Amino acid sequence: MTVTYEEALQKYEPVFGLETHVELGTTTKMFCGCPTTFGAEPNSHVCPVCLGLPGSLPVTNRVAIEYTIKIGLALNCSIASWCRFARKNYFYPDMPKNFQISQYDEPLCVDGYLDVLVGGKTVRVGIERVHLEEDTGKSLHIGGATGRIQGADYSLVDYNRAGIPLVEIVTRPVPGTGYLAPEVARAYVTELRDLLRSLGVSDVRMEEGSLRADVNTSLSPRGSDVLGTRTETKNVNSLRSVERAVRSEVSRQAEVLGSGGRVIQETRHFHEDTGVTTSGRSKEEAQDYRYFPEPDLVPVAPPRDWVASIAASLPELPSARRDRLMSAWSLSELEFEALRNAGALGVVEATVAAGASPADARKWWLGELARRANDMGIEVSALPITPADVARISELVAAGSLNDRLARQVIEGVLDEEGTPDEVVAARGLAVVSDDSALLSAIDEAIAANPDVVARIRDGKVQAAGVLVGAVMKATRGKADAARVRELIMDRLS
Ligand SMILES: [Zn+2]
């Protein structure tokens, strides 16, 4: 691309919006009793209803309605007192009925917002609607190099996913984020994922497709409030890709506009390998779908007292948790973001609950343990060390039984499954040498071996003592308390 993101930003203001699809974690499908388990033998979780066989009739899953109301309430939406499902008509091989049961002009939840934290600032993302629909099946294209239909020998369809309840969360266009637009888009999906996880309504695994984002991007000329033509980048399947997709569309659209062209309203595909989008189909208008109210289902009219009891049962949401932890641990927004982005909030909270100070818990999980997790290519929370182990190691350091270097060796031992921190300390003989007489013999050896250093210290160049401290640490194989060694050396030479 010849127009860089930075150049694009000088001329245009990016505006983005997100449509996020979330597969609900109900045990059965939206309109039938088929199980929703992921990874089953193809076409083993199907019945006449989700295969769209003639004469079959759908029945609405009450838990799916409850989960959607939960999501709507958590996103500060109003919950409709009466609404209907609608048929969205289009042909697609993985959609057995030739229409999708969705919601159109009567969504279950409308008009909310989600606050997200980016670069230490809060951005409020407006939520236009949250509606409920059914997922489609999955086409598998066999024989091609890319897994896409182009170049494939034949295609197979798996209907296990057809009819799984799917919630679509649509934001309003988000203007005014400027340079940070890609990061705000990513932060929104992250916050939404955390929110959905805390509600327990979905396993929100982007890699398994239970959370899928479509990213709308447009450019307005700087200083103008006219919205440009938007494109929709489909099925962006990781948090990082959300950010990259916005960034890449901003550059591409700026290039099109800069060369006198116009942006076409279309669907685009994001390519994980190159980080760019390519043209898909031109975007359908609502009238192309010939929506009409679904005649086989009764309207949804959630009683107000039911909605109130769902509202009362909501767990602590990520934003409330953020406020609580920032105040309890005296963190800035940037420090909080670092913890959240490292996926370490839960483990740090548990480590503090197990007795460590917030500062110690953060230090270990964001430092040594984050490095180890990164090396192993896993989340910190998946490391084979418990918050209680980390709290115990912090306690040993605070008591002076371990220094940081020895503590890192204890962590290594625990990760290598040598046992609890205390067992590793005992087995590897890792306690700090706190016995002064043992240290003094090493100090006397260091003094005897470095007469020139001793002379400099006696001349008043006390920083030269570092050489002697180093020699003693080496002689004790790092098991001494460096501050205590320095004290003893200065005593000896005074
Ligand atoms: Zn079924």
Short mmCIF file of C-alpha atoms and ligand atoms in Angstrom, two decimals:
data_model
loop_
_atom_site.label_atom_id
_atom_site.label_comp_id
_atom_site.label_asym_id
_atom_site.label_seq_id
_atom_site.Cartn_x
_atom_site.Cartn_y
_atom_site.Cartn_z
CA MET A 1 0.00 0.00 0.00
CA THR A 2 1.41 3.39 -0.94
CA VAL A 3 -0.58 5.53 1.50
CA THR A 4 0.55 4.83 5.04
CA TYR A 5 -1.77 4.92 8.02
CA GLU A 6 -0.07 8.11 9.26
CA GLU A 7 -0.53 9.86 5.89
CA ALA A 8 -4.18 8.80 5.77
CA LEU A 9 -4.75 10.29 9.24
CA GLN A 10 -3.44 13.69 8.12
CA LYS A 11 -6.29 14.04 5.62
CA TYR A 12 -9.11 11.92 7.02
CA GLU A 13 -10.87 11.07 10.25
CA PRO A 14 -11.63 7.34 10.52
CA VAL A 15 -15.06 6.24 11.73
CA PHE A 16 -15.65 2.61 12.59
CA GLY A 17 -18.49 0.45 13.83
CA LEU A 18 -18.66 -3.20 14.83
CA GLU A 19 -21.18 -5.95 14.38
CA THR A 20 -20.28 -8.76 16.71
CA HIS A 21 -21.85 -12.20 16.59
CA VAL A 22 -21.79 -14.28 19.74
CA GLU A 23 -22.82 -17.92 19.88
CA LEU A 24 -24.69 -18.40 23.12
CA GLY A 25 -23.62 -21.19 25.46
CA THR A 26 -27.08 -22.74 25.79
CA THR A 27 -27.15 -26.56 25.93
CA THR A 28 -29.67 -26.77 23.08
CA LYS A 29 -30.24 -24.88 19.84
CA MET A 30 -32.40 -21.79 19.35
CA PHE A 31 -35.55 -23.43 18.01
CA CYS A 32 -35.10 -27.19 18.61
CA GLY A 33 -33.68 -29.57 21.19
CA CYS A 34 -30.44 -30.48 19.36
CA PRO A 35 -27.24 -30.18 21.43
CA THR A 36 -24.84 -27.31 20.74
CA THR A 37 -21.54 -29.06 21.56
CA PHE A 38 -18.59 -27.92 19.41
CA GLY A 39 -16.52 -30.41 17.43
CA ALA A 40 -19.04 -33.27 17.07
CA GLU A 41 -19.13 -35.62 14.07
CA PRO A 42 -20.53 -33.58 11.11
CA ASN A 43 -24.33 -33.62 10.81
CA SER A 44 -24.80 -35.59 14.02
CA HIS A 45 -26.56 -32.76 15.89
CA VAL A 46 -29.46 -32.18 13.55
CA CYS A 47 -33.23 -32.74 13.44
CA PRO A 48 -36.14 -31.82 11.13
CA VAL A 49 -36.38 -28.31 12.64
CA CYS A 50 -32.76 -27.24 12.22
CA LEU A 51 -32.59 -28.98 8.83
CA GLY A 52 -35.64 -26.95 7.76
CA LEU A 53 -37.65 -29.98 6.72
CA PRO A 54 -41.23 -29.29 5.54
CA GLY A 55 -43.81 -29.36 8.32
CA SER A 56 -41.36 -28.89 11.18
CA LEU A 57 -42.09 -26.02 13.57
CA PRO A 58 -39.64 -23.99 15.68
CA VAL A 59 -40.07 -23.34 19.41
CA THR A 60 -38.12 -20.49 21.04
CA ASN A 61 -35.41 -21.39 23.57
CA ARG A 62 -36.25 -19.52 26.80
CA VAL A 63 -32.64 -19.60 28.06
CA ALA A 64 -31.46 -17.90 24.86
CA ILE A 65 -33.97 -15.09 25.46
CA GLU A 66 -32.77 -14.81 29.07
CA TYR A 67 -29.10 -14.66 27.99
CA THR A 68 -29.86 -11.98 25.40
CA ILE A 69 -31.69 -9.88 27.99
CA LYS A 70 -28.67 -10.30 30.29
CA ILE A 71 -26.37 -9.03 27.54
CA GLY A 72 -28.72 -6.12 26.79
CA LEU A 73 -28.90 -5.10 30.45
CA ALA A 74 -25.12 -5.35 30.87
CA LEU A 75 -24.77 -3.07 27.82
CA ASN A 76 -27.14 -0.49 29.36
CA CYS A 77 -29.86 -1.17 26.76
CA SER A 78 -33.63 -0.88 27.04
CA ILE A 79 -35.34 -4.27 26.85
CA ALA A 80 -38.35 -4.48 24.53
CA SER A 81 -41.59 -5.39 26.28
CA TRP A 82 -42.82 -6.96 23.04
CA CYS A 83 -40.93 -7.92 19.92
CA ARG A 84 -40.94 -10.45 17.11
CA PHE A 85 -38.62 -12.59 15.11
CA ALA A 86 -38.37 -11.95 11.38
CA ARG A 87 -37.45 -14.04 8.36
CA LYS A 88 -34.35 -12.85 6.55
CA ASN A 89 -34.58 -14.38 3.10
CA TYR A 90 -31.49 -15.32 1.19
CA PHE A 91 -30.08 -18.46 -0.33
CA TYR A 92 -26.90 -19.91 0.99
CA PRO A 93 -25.96 -23.61 0.89
CA ASP A 94 -25.23 -23.77 4.61
CA MET A 95 -28.65 -22.33 5.48
CA PRO A 96 -31.12 -25.19 5.14
CA LYS A 97 -34.40 -23.22 5.19
CA ASN A 98 -33.38 -20.59 2.60
CA PHE A 99 -34.10 -18.02 5.26
CA GLN A 100 -32.63 -17.21 8.60
CA ILE A 101 -34.83 -16.53 11.62
CA SER A 102 -33.51 -13.23 12.88
CA GLN A 103 -34.83 -9.92 14.21
CA TYR A 104 -35.26 -6.88 12.03
CA ASP A 105 -37.17 -3.78 13.08
CA GLU A 106 -38.10 -5.16 16.51
CA PRO A 107 -34.87 -6.15 18.26
CA LEU A 108 -35.00 -7.42 21.84
CA CYS A 109 -32.55 -4.78 23.19
CA VAL A 110 -31.84 -1.25 21.95
CA ASP A 111 -29.96 1.91 22.72
CA GLY A 112 -27.13 1.14 25.13
CA TYR A 113 -23.42 1.77 25.47
CA LEU A 114 -20.16 0.21 26.55
CA ASP A 115 -17.28 2.23 28.00
CA VAL A 116 -13.82 1.09 26.94
CA LEU A 117 -10.43 2.12 28.21
CA VAL A 118 -7.70 2.99 25.71
CA GLY A 119 -4.39 4.67 26.44
CA GLY A 120 -5.65 5.75 29.84
CA LYS A 121 -8.82 7.36 28.41
CA THR A 122 -12.42 6.18 28.47
CA VAL A 123 -14.29 6.07 25.14
CA ARG A 124 -18.05 5.50 25.18
CA VAL A 125 -19.16 3.21 22.33
CA GLY A 126 -22.87 3.50 21.58
CA ILE A 127 -24.81 0.25 21.16
CA GLU A 128 -27.58 0.54 18.59
CA ARG A 129 -29.16 -2.88 19.08
CA VAL A 130 -28.74 -6.40 20.41
CA HIS A 131 -30.83 -8.98 18.64
CA LEU A 132 -31.21 -12.73 18.56
CA GLU A 133 -31.00 -15.02 15.54
CA GLU A 134 -29.93 -18.50 14.55
CA ASP A 135 -26.50 -19.46 13.26
CA THR A 136 -25.96 -21.07 9.86
CA GLY A 137 -24.20 -24.36 9.12
CA LYS A 138 -20.65 -24.51 7.88
CA SER A 139 -19.36 -25.17 4.36
CA LEU A 140 -16.07 -27.03 3.98
CA HIS A 141 -14.32 -26.62 0.64
CA ILE A 142 -12.15 -29.62 -0.13
CA GLY A 143 -9.19 -29.91 -2.47
CA GLY A 144 -8.02 -26.29 -2.84
CA ALA A 145 -4.91 -24.85 -1.28
CA THR A 146 -6.63 -22.08 0.67
CA GLY A 147 -9.77 -23.75 2.02
CA ARG A 148 -11.82 -21.22 0.04
CA ILE A 149 -14.32 -22.20 -2.60
CA GLN A 150 -12.06 -20.94 -5.42
CA GLY A 151 -9.94 -23.88 -6.57
CA ALA A 152 -11.79 -26.47 -4.48
CA ASP A 153 -12.78 -29.84 -6.00
CA TYR A 154 -16.01 -30.12 -4.05
CA SER A 155 -17.76 -28.75 -0.97
CA LEU A 156 -19.34 -30.40 2.07
CA VAL A 157 -21.88 -28.91 4.46
CA ASP A 158 -22.03 -29.53 8.20
CA TYR A 159 -25.35 -28.49 9.76
CA ASN A 160 -24.35 -29.03 13.39
CA ARG A 161 -23.99 -25.27 13.84
CA ALA A 162 -27.26 -24.48 12.01
CA GLY A 163 -29.74 -23.18 14.58
CA ILE A 164 -27.31 -22.43 17.39
CA PRO A 165 -28.50 -19.23 19.08
CA LEU A 166 -26.54 -16.25 17.89
CA VAL A 167 -26.67 -12.77 19.35
CA GLU A 168 -25.72 -9.85 17.14
CA ILE A 169 -24.46 -6.73 18.90
CA VAL A 170 -24.36 -3.66 16.66
CA THR A 171 -22.57 -0.47 17.67
CA ARG A 172 -23.34 3.01 16.43
CA PRO A 173 -20.60 4.56 14.27
CA VAL A 174 -17.75 5.62 16.57
CA PRO A 175 -16.29 8.98 15.45
CA GLY A 176 -13.60 11.16 16.97
CA THR A 177 -11.07 8.55 18.03
CA GLY A 178 -8.56 9.75 15.40
CA TYR A 179 -5.27 7.97 15.39
CA LEU A 180 -6.46 5.53 18.05
CA ALA A 181 -9.39 4.17 16.00
CA PRO A 182 -7.84 0.71 15.40
CA GLU A 183 -6.94 0.38 19.09
CA VAL A 184 -10.37 1.53 20.25
CA ALA A 185 -11.98 -1.05 17.96
CA ARG A 186 -9.80 -3.75 19.46
CA ALA A 187 -10.41 -2.52 23.02
CA TYR A 188 -14.16 -2.61 22.41
CA VAL A 189 -14.10 -6.25 21.29
CA THR A 190 -11.83 -7.09 24.24
CA GLU A 191 -14.14 -5.38 26.71
CA LEU A 192 -17.18 -7.02 25.12
CA ARG A 193 -15.51 -10.44 25.29
CA ASP A 194 -14.70 -9.93 28.99
CA LEU A 195 -18.24 -8.74 29.64
CA LEU A 196 -19.81 -11.76 27.91
CA ARG A 197 -17.46 -14.07 29.77
CA SER A 198 -18.37 -12.53 33.12
CA LEU A 199 -22.06 -13.02 32.28
CA GLY A 200 -21.43 -16.72 31.57
CA VAL A 201 -23.54 -16.59 28.39
CA SER A 202 -20.89 -17.78 25.91
CA ASP A 203 -17.44 -19.31 25.91
CA VAL A 204 -16.42 -16.40 23.59
CA ARG A 205 -13.66 -18.32 21.80
CA MET A 206 -12.73 -16.30 18.74
CA GLU A 207 -10.61 -19.17 17.36
CA GLU A 208 -13.64 -21.51 17.44
CA GLY A 209 -15.90 -18.86 15.98
CA SER A 210 -18.13 -18.38 19.03
CA LEU A 211 -17.23 -14.67 18.90
CA ARG A 212 -16.96 -13.16 15.40
CA ALA A 213 -16.57 -9.52 14.50
CA ASP A 214 -17.44 -7.66 11.31
CA VAL A 215 -15.72 -4.29 11.15
CA ASN A 216 -17.26 -1.31 9.34
CA THR A 217 -14.84 1.43 8.40
CA SER A 218 -15.27 4.76 6.63
CA LEU A 219 -13.31 7.98 6.26
CA SER A 220 -14.52 11.56 6.64
CA PRO A 221 -12.40 14.41 5.31
CA ARG A 222 -10.79 16.23 8.26
CA GLY A 223 -12.99 19.04 9.51
CA SER A 224 -16.12 17.60 7.92
CA ASP A 225 -18.86 15.72 9.75
CA VAL A 226 -20.10 13.97 6.61
CA LEU A 227 -19.74 10.20 6.94
CA GLY A 228 -17.90 8.56 4.07
CA THR A 229 -19.01 5.36 2.35
CA ARG A 230 -18.33 2.40 4.60
CA THR A 231 -17.03 -1.04 3.86
CA GLU A 232 -17.70 -4.10 5.97
CA THR A 233 -14.80 -6.44 6.71
CA LYS A 234 -16.25 -9.85 7.55
CA ASN A 235 -15.39 -12.44 10.17
CA VAL A 236 -12.30 -10.95 11.69
CA ASN A 237 -11.31 -13.72 14.02
CA SER A 238 -8.82 -12.41 16.54
CA LEU A 239 -8.45 -9.27 18.64
CA ARG A 240 -5.25 -8.39 16.84
CA SER A 241 -6.99 -8.76 13.48
CA VAL A 242 -9.71 -6.29 14.52
CA GLU A 243 -7.02 -3.66 14.97
CA ARG A 244 -5.20 -4.60 11.77
CA ALA A 245 -8.40 -4.68 9.71
CA VAL A 246 -9.31 -1.09 10.66
CA ARG A 247 -5.75 0.10 10.08
CA SER A 248 -5.53 -1.56 6.67
CA GLU A 249 -8.96 -0.28 5.53
CA VAL A 250 -8.05 3.29 6.55
CA SER A 251 -4.93 3.19 4.36
CA ARG A 252 -6.71 1.52 1.45
CA GLN A 253 -9.67 3.92 1.45
CA ALA A 254 -7.34 6.94 1.73
CA GLU A 255 -5.49 5.65 -1.31
CA VAL A 256 -8.71 5.20 -3.29
CA LEU A 257 -9.95 8.70 -2.35
CA GLY A 258 -6.53 10.29 -2.89
CA SER A 259 -6.37 9.00 -6.46
CA GLY A 260 -9.76 10.51 -7.25
CA GLY A 261 -11.73 7.27 -6.89
CA ARG A 262 -14.70 6.56 -4.66
CA VAL A 263 -15.07 3.93 -1.96
CA ILE A 264 -17.58 1.25 -2.93
CA GLN A 265 -20.01 -0.02 -0.30
CA GLU A 266 -19.08 -3.67 -0.18
CA THR A 267 -18.15 -6.64 1.94
CA ARG A 268 -14.43 -7.28 2.22
CA HIS A 269 -12.40 -10.25 3.44
CA PHE A 270 -9.56 -9.84 5.89
CA HIS A 271 -6.46 -11.95 5.23
CA GLU A 272 -4.64 -12.99 8.40
CA ASP A 273 -1.39 -13.70 6.54
CA THR A 274 -0.97 -10.33 4.80
CA GLY A 275 -3.06 -8.09 7.05
CA VAL A 276 -4.95 -6.58 4.09
CA THR A 277 -8.56 -6.82 2.94
CA THR A 278 -9.79 -7.82 -0.50
CA SER A 279 -13.09 -7.16 -2.17
CA GLY A 280 -15.97 -9.59 -1.57
CA ARG A 281 -19.53 -9.06 -2.75
CA SER A 282 -21.27 -5.72 -3.02
CA LYS A 283 -23.29 -5.08 0.10
CA GLU A 284 -26.97 -6.02 0.10
CA GLU A 285 -29.55 -3.48 1.17
CA ALA A 286 -32.17 -4.43 3.75
CA GLN A 287 -34.85 -4.68 1.04
CA ASP A 288 -32.86 -7.42 -0.70
CA TYR A 289 -33.64 -9.69 2.25
CA ARG A 290 -37.43 -9.26 2.04
CA TYR A 291 -37.83 -9.34 5.80
CA PHE A 292 -41.25 -10.18 7.24
CA PRO A 293 -42.41 -11.27 10.70
CA GLU A 294 -41.81 -14.99 11.31
CA PRO A 295 -45.29 -16.56 11.17
CA ASP A 296 -44.31 -19.79 12.95
CA LEU A 297 -43.29 -18.13 16.22
CA VAL A 298 -45.25 -16.25 18.87
CA PRO A 299 -44.00 -12.75 19.76
CA VAL A 300 -41.51 -12.42 22.61
CA ALA A 301 -42.98 -10.41 25.50
CA PRO A 302 -40.67 -10.74 28.49
CA PRO A 303 -42.60 -9.85 31.68
CA ARG A 304 -41.14 -6.80 33.46
CA ASP A 305 -40.67 -8.67 36.74
CA TRP A 306 -38.64 -11.33 34.90
CA VAL A 307 -36.42 -8.63 33.37
CA ALA A 308 -36.04 -7.06 36.82
CA SER A 309 -35.00 -10.37 38.35
CA ILE A 310 -32.45 -10.91 35.56
CA ALA A 311 -31.09 -7.41 36.22
CA ALA A 312 -30.81 -8.20 39.93
CA SER A 313 -28.89 -11.40 39.18
CA LEU A 314 -26.17 -9.79 37.02
CA PRO A 315 -22.66 -10.52 38.33
CA GLU A 316 -20.01 -7.88 38.88
CA LEU A 317 -19.28 -6.50 35.39
CA PRO A 318 -15.77 -5.78 34.09
CA SER A 319 -16.22 -1.99 34.41
CA ALA A 320 -17.26 -2.29 38.07
CA ARG A 321 -14.43 -4.71 38.71
CA ARG A 322 -12.02 -2.25 37.07
CA ASP A 323 -13.15 0.59 39.35
CA ARG A 324 -12.92 -1.65 42.41
CA LEU A 325 -9.43 -3.03 41.64
CA MET A 326 -7.99 0.33 40.53
CA SER A 327 -9.02 1.84 43.81
CA ALA A 328 -8.05 -1.16 46.00
CA TRP A 329 -4.66 -1.54 44.37
CA SER A 330 -4.03 2.20 43.73
CA LEU A 331 -3.52 1.68 39.98
CA SER A 332 -3.57 4.20 37.17
CA GLU A 333 -5.69 3.38 34.13
CA LEU A 334 -2.52 2.57 32.18
CA GLU A 335 -1.34 0.16 34.88
CA PHE A 336 -4.75 -1.47 34.90
CA GLU A 337 -4.70 -1.83 31.10
CA ALA A 338 -1.28 -3.49 31.26
CA LEU A 339 -2.67 -6.10 33.65
CA ARG A 340 -5.79 -6.67 31.60
CA ASN A 341 -3.91 -6.86 28.30
CA ALA A 342 -1.56 -9.44 29.81
CA GLY A 343 -4.62 -11.52 30.76
CA ALA A 344 -3.37 -11.39 34.35
CA LEU A 345 -6.30 -9.78 36.21
CA GLY A 346 -7.76 -13.00 37.53
CA VAL A 347 -4.47 -14.53 38.66
CA VAL A 348 -3.28 -11.29 40.29
CA GLU A 349 -6.59 -10.95 42.12
CA ALA A 350 -6.31 -14.54 43.34
CA THR A 351 -2.67 -14.02 44.38
CA VAL A 352 -3.66 -10.98 46.42
CA ALA A 353 -6.49 -13.00 47.96
CA ALA A 354 -3.89 -15.63 48.90
CA GLY A 355 -1.97 -13.05 50.91
CA ALA A 356 0.49 -11.28 48.55
CA SER A 357 0.60 -7.49 48.30
CA PRO A 358 -0.91 -6.14 45.04
CA ALA A 359 2.50 -4.75 44.08
CA ASP A 360 4.26 -8.11 44.56
CA ALA A 361 1.51 -10.02 42.76
CA ARG A 362 1.71 -7.64 39.78
CA LYS A 363 5.49 -7.76 39.74
CA TRP A 364 5.66 -11.54 39.44
CA TRP A 365 2.76 -12.06 37.05
CA LEU A 366 3.70 -9.21 34.71
CA GLY A 367 7.44 -9.91 34.91
CA GLU A 368 8.95 -13.34 35.26
CA LEU A 369 5.70 -15.27 34.74
CA ALA A 370 4.57 -13.23 31.72
CA ARG A 371 7.99 -13.92 30.15
CA ARG A 372 7.66 -17.66 30.80
CA ALA A 373 4.12 -17.75 29.41
CA ASN A 374 5.27 -15.86 26.34
CA ASP A 375 8.14 -18.34 25.80
CA MET A 376 5.70 -21.24 26.09
CA GLY A 377 3.13 -19.51 23.87
CA ILE A 378 0.34 -19.74 26.47
CA GLU A 379 -1.72 -17.40 28.64
CA VAL A 380 -0.26 -16.59 32.06
CA SER A 381 -3.32 -18.15 33.66
CA ALA A 382 -2.46 -21.46 31.94
CA LEU A 383 1.00 -21.69 33.54
CA PRO A 384 1.41 -24.69 35.87
CA ILE A 385 1.80 -22.45 38.93
CA THR A 386 -1.06 -21.38 41.19
CA PRO A 387 -1.76 -17.93 42.64
CA ALA A 388 -1.22 -19.53 46.08
CA ASP A 389 2.29 -20.63 44.96
CA VAL A 390 3.10 -17.09 43.83
CA ALA A 391 1.76 -15.67 47.11
CA ARG A 392 3.99 -18.10 49.04
CA ILE A 393 7.07 -17.09 46.99
CA SER A 394 6.31 -13.39 47.68
CA GLU A 395 6.01 -14.22 51.37
CA LEU A 396 9.42 -15.95 51.37
CA VAL A 397 10.97 -12.93 49.63
CA ALA A 398 9.33 -10.50 52.07
CA ALA A 399 10.63 -12.57 55.01
CA GLY A 400 14.16 -12.42 53.58
CA SER A 401 14.37 -16.21 53.04
CA LEU A 402 14.63 -15.71 49.26
CA ASN A 403 16.01 -12.92 47.15
CA ASP A 404 14.58 -12.17 43.70
CA ARG A 405 17.16 -14.29 41.94
CA LEU A 406 16.44 -17.33 44.13
CA ALA A 407 12.71 -16.66 43.81
CA ARG A 408 13.05 -16.95 40.02
CA GLN A 409 14.71 -20.34 40.51
CA VAL A 410 11.85 -21.42 42.77
CA ILE A 411 9.39 -20.36 40.05
CA GLU A 412 11.36 -22.38 37.53
CA GLY A 413 11.18 -25.43 39.84
CA VAL A 414 7.43 -25.08 40.34
CA LEU A 415 6.89 -24.69 36.57
CA ASP A 416 9.01 -27.81 36.04
CA GLU A 417 6.61 -29.60 38.38
CA GLU A 418 9.16 -30.23 41.10
CA GLY A 419 6.55 -29.46 43.76
CA THR A 420 5.33 -26.56 45.88
CA PRO A 421 7.58 -23.52 46.46
CA ASP A 422 8.64 -24.90 49.88
CA GLU A 423 9.45 -28.30 48.35
CA VAL A 424 11.52 -26.65 45.60
CA VAL A 425 13.39 -24.51 48.16
CA ALA A 426 14.21 -27.62 50.21
CA ALA A 427 15.09 -29.87 47.25
CA ARG A 428 17.26 -27.29 45.46
CA GLY A 429 18.72 -25.81 48.68
CA LEU A 430 17.66 -22.31 47.66
CA ALA A 431 17.32 -20.45 50.95
CA VAL A 432 19.21 -17.17 51.35
CA VAL A 433 22.35 -17.51 53.50
CA SER A 434 21.28 -15.37 56.43
CA ASP A 435 23.91 -16.65 58.82
CA ASP A 436 26.41 -13.74 59.11
CA SER A 437 29.30 -16.03 60.07
CA ALA A 438 28.90 -17.97 56.84
CA LEU A 439 28.87 -14.69 54.91
CA LEU A 440 31.86 -13.29 56.78
CA SER A 441 34.20 -16.02 55.64
CA ALA A 442 33.23 -15.31 52.01
CA ILE A 443 33.66 -11.57 52.67
CA ASP A 444 37.13 -12.08 54.16
CA GLU A 445 38.13 -14.11 51.10
CA ALA A 446 36.86 -11.37 48.80
CA ILE A 447 38.75 -8.70 50.76
CA ALA A 448 41.96 -10.74 50.67
CA ALA A 449 41.63 -11.35 46.93
CA ASN A 450 41.01 -7.68 46.00
CA PRO A 451 43.54 -5.46 47.85
CA ASP A 452 43.32 -2.72 45.20
CA VAL A 453 39.52 -2.48 45.58
CA VAL A 454 39.90 -2.35 49.35
CA ALA A 455 42.36 0.52 48.98
CA ARG A 456 39.91 2.47 46.81
CA ILE A 457 37.08 1.95 49.30
CA ARG A 458 39.32 3.17 52.12
CA ASP A 459 40.08 6.23 49.96
CA GLY A 460 36.36 7.02 50.11
CA LYS A 461 35.27 5.48 46.78
CA VAL A 462 32.49 3.45 48.43
CA GLN A 463 30.87 2.53 45.12
CA ALA A 464 33.85 0.22 44.53
CA ALA A 465 32.30 -2.05 47.21
CA GLY A 466 30.07 -3.38 44.41
CA VAL A 467 32.99 -5.47 43.21
CA LEU A 468 33.32 -7.16 46.61
CA VAL A 469 29.52 -7.65 46.89
CA GLY A 470 29.62 -9.28 43.46
CA ALA A 471 32.45 -11.59 44.51
CA VAL A 472 30.56 -12.66 47.65
CA MET A 473 27.31 -13.23 45.68
CA LYS A 474 29.29 -15.37 43.25
CA ALA A 475 30.94 -17.33 46.06
CA THR A 476 27.54 -18.01 47.68
CA ARG A 477 26.02 -18.78 44.28
CA GLY A 478 23.56 -15.93 44.61
CA LYS A 479 22.14 -17.13 47.88
CA ALA A 480 23.16 -14.09 49.95
CA ASP A 481 21.16 -10.96 50.68
CA ALA A 482 23.16 -8.35 48.74
CA ALA A 483 22.16 -5.47 51.03
CA ARG A 484 23.30 -7.39 54.11
CA VAL A 485 26.60 -8.33 52.39
CA ARG A 486 27.29 -4.67 51.64
CA GLU A 487 26.63 -3.74 55.28
CA LEU A 488 29.01 -6.42 56.54
CA ILE A 489 31.73 -5.36 54.07
CA MET A 490 31.50 -1.72 55.16
CA ASP A 491 31.66 -2.80 58.83
CA ARG A 492 34.71 -4.93 58.12
CA LEU A 493 36.56 -2.09 56.37
CA SER A 494 35.61 0.73 58.73
ZN ZN B 1 -32.35 -29.58 15.59
#
